[in-house]
PDB file of C-alpha atoms in Angstrom:
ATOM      1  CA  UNK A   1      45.193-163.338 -73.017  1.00  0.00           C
ATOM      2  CA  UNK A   2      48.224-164.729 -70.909  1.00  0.00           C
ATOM      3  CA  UNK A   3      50.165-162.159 -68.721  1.00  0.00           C
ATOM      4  CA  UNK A   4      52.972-162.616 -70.886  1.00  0.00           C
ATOM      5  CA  UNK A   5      51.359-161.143 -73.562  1.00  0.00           C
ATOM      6  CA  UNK A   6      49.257-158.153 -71.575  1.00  0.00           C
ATOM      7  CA  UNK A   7      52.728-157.003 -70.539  1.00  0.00           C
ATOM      8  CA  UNK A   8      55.092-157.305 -73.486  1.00  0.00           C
ATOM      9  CA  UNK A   9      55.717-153.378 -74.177  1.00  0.00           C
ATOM     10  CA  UNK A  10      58.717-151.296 -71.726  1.00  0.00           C
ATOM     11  CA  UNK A  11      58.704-148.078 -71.189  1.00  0.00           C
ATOM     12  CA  UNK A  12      61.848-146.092 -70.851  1.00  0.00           C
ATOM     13  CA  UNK A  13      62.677-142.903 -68.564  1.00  0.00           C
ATOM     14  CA  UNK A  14      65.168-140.657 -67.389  1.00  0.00           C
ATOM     15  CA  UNK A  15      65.019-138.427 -64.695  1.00  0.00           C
ATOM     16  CA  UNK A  16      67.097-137.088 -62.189  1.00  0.00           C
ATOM     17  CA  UNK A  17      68.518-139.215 -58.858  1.00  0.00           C
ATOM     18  CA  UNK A  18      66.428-136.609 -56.720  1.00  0.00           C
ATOM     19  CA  UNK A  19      63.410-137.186 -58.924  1.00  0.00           C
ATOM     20  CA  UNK A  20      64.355-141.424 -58.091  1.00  0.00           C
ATOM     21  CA  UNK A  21      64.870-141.211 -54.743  1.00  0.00           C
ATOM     22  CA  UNK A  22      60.939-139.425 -54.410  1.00  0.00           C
ATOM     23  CA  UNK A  23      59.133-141.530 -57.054  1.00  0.00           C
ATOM     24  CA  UNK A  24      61.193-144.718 -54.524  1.00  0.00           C
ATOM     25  CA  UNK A  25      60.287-143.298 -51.026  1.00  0.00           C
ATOM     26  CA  UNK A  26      56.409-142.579 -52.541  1.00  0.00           C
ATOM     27  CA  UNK A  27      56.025-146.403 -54.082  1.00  0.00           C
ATOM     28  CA  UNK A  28      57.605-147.627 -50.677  1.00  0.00           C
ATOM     29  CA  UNK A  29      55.008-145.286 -48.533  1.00  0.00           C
ATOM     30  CA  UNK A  30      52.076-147.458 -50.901  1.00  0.00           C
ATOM     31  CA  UNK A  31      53.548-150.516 -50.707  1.00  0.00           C
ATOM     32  CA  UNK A  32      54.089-150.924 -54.051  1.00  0.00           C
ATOM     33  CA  UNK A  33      57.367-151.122 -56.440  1.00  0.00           C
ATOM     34  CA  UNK A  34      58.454-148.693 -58.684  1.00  0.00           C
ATOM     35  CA  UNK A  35      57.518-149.692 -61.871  1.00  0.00           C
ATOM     36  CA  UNK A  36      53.985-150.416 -60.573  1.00  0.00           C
ATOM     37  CA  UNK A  37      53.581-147.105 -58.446  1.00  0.00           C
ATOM     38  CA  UNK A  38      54.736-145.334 -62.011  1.00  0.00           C
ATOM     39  CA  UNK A  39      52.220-147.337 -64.083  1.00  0.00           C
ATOM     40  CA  UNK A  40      49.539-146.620 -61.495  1.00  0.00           C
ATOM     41  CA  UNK A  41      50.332-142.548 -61.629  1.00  0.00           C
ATOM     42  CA  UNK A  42      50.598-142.388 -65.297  1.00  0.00           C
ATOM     43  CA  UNK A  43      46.963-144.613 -66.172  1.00  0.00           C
ATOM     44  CA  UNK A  44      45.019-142.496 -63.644  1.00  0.00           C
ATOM     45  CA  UNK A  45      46.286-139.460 -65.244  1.00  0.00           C
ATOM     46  CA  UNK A  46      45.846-140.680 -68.749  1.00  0.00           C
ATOM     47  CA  UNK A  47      42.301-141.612 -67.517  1.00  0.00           C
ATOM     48  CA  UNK A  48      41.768-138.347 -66.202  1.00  0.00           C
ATOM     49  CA  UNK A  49      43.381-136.421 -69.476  1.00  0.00           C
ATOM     50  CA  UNK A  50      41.397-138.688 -71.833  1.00  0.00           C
ATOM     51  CA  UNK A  51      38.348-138.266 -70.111  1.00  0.00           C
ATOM     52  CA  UNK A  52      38.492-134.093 -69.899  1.00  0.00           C
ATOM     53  CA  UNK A  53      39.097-134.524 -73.920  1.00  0.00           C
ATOM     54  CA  UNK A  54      35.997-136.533 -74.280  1.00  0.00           C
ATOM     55  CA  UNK A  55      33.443-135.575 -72.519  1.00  0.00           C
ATOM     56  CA  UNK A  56      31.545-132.396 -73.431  1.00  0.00           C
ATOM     57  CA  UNK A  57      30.554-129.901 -71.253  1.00  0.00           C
ATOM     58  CA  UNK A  58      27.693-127.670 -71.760  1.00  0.00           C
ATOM     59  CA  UNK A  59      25.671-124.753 -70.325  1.00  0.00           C
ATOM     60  CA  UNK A  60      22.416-124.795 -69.143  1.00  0.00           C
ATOM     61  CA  UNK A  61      21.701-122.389 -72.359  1.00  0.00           C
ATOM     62  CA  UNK A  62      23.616-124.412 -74.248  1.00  0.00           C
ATOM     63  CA  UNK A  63      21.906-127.919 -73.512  1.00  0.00           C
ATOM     64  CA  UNK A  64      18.348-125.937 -74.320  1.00  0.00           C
ATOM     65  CA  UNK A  65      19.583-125.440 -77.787  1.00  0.00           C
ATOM     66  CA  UNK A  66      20.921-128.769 -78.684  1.00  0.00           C
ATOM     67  CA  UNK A  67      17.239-130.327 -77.434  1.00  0.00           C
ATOM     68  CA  UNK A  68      15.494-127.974 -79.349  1.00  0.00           C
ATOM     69  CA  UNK A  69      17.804-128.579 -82.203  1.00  0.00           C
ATOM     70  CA  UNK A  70      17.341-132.306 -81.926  1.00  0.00           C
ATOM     71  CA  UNK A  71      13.295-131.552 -81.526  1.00  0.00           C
ATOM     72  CA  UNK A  72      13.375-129.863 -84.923  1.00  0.00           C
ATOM     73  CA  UNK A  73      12.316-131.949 -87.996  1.00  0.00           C
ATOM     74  CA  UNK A  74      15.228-133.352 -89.917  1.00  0.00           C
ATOM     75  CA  UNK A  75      16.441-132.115 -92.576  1.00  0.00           C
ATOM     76  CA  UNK A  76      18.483-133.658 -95.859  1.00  0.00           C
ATOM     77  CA  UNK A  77      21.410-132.151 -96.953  1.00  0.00           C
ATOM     78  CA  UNK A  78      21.983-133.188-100.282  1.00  0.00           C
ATOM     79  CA  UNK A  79      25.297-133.381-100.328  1.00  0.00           C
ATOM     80  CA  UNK A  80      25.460-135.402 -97.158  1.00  0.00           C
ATOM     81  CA  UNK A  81      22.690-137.606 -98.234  1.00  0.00           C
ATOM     82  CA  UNK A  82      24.461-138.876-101.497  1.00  0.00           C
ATOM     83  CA  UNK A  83      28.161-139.622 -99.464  1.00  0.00           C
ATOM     84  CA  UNK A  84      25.861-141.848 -97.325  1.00  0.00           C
ATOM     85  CA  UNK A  85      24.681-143.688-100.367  1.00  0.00           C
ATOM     86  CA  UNK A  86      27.712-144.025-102.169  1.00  0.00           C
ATOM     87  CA  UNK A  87      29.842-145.328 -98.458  1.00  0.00           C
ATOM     88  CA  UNK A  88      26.685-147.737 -98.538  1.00  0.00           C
ATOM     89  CA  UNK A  89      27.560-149.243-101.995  1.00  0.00           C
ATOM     90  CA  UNK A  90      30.748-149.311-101.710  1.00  0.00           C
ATOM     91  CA  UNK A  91      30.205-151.219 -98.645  1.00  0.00           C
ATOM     92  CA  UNK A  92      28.198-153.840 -99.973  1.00  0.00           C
ATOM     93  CA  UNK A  93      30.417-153.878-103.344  1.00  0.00           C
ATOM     94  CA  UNK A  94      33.736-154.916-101.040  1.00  0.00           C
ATOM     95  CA  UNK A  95      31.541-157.107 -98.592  1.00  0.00           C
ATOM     96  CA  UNK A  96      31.703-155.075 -95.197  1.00  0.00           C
ATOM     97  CA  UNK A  97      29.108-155.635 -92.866  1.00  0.00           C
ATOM     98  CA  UNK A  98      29.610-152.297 -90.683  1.00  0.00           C
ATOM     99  CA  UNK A  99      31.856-148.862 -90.547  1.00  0.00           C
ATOM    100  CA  UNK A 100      34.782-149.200 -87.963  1.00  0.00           C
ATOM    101  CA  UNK A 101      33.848-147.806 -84.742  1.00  0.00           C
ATOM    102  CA  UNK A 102      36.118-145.055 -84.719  1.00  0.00           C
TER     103      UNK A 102
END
């Protein structure tokens, strides 16, 4: 991927001259310009944000029961069973290999 094409989207802002003048004096303090001390701030909070919504915390009590739930034997669900089946056919039927990862 050329660096033309990693940066092709803009991002638009407005904000107050005092709100400028601090975002300026902090990029200058790291050396950096704006737009880069901006994109720096906002991916290591959207890392941080993103991460707190996907990570799953648990008890001690809590991670007991899911390993003992996950010890038990398995059991069908009927219901569940026969969706799994049916996504499988129609799979094959339209030719996909896999289930998006999402």
């Amino acid at each position: 991927m050329s660096t033309e094409n990693a940066r092709s989207e803009r991002l638009n802002m407005r904000l107050t001259p005092e709100a400028l003048a601090t975002i300026r004096e902090a990029a200058s303090a790291q050396q950096q310009d704006v737009s880069a001390f901006v994109l720096g701030a906002a991916m290591e909070r959207a890392r941080e944000v993103l991460l707190r919504d996907r990570v799953i915390k648990l008890t001690p009590r809590e991670v007991d029961q899911v390993e003992a739930a996950l010890n038990e034997d398995a059991t069908v669900i009927p219901e569940l069973a026969a969706a799994i089946t049916a996504a499988r056919r129609d799979m094959k039927r339209l030719g996909v290999k896999e289930l998006a990862s999402r």
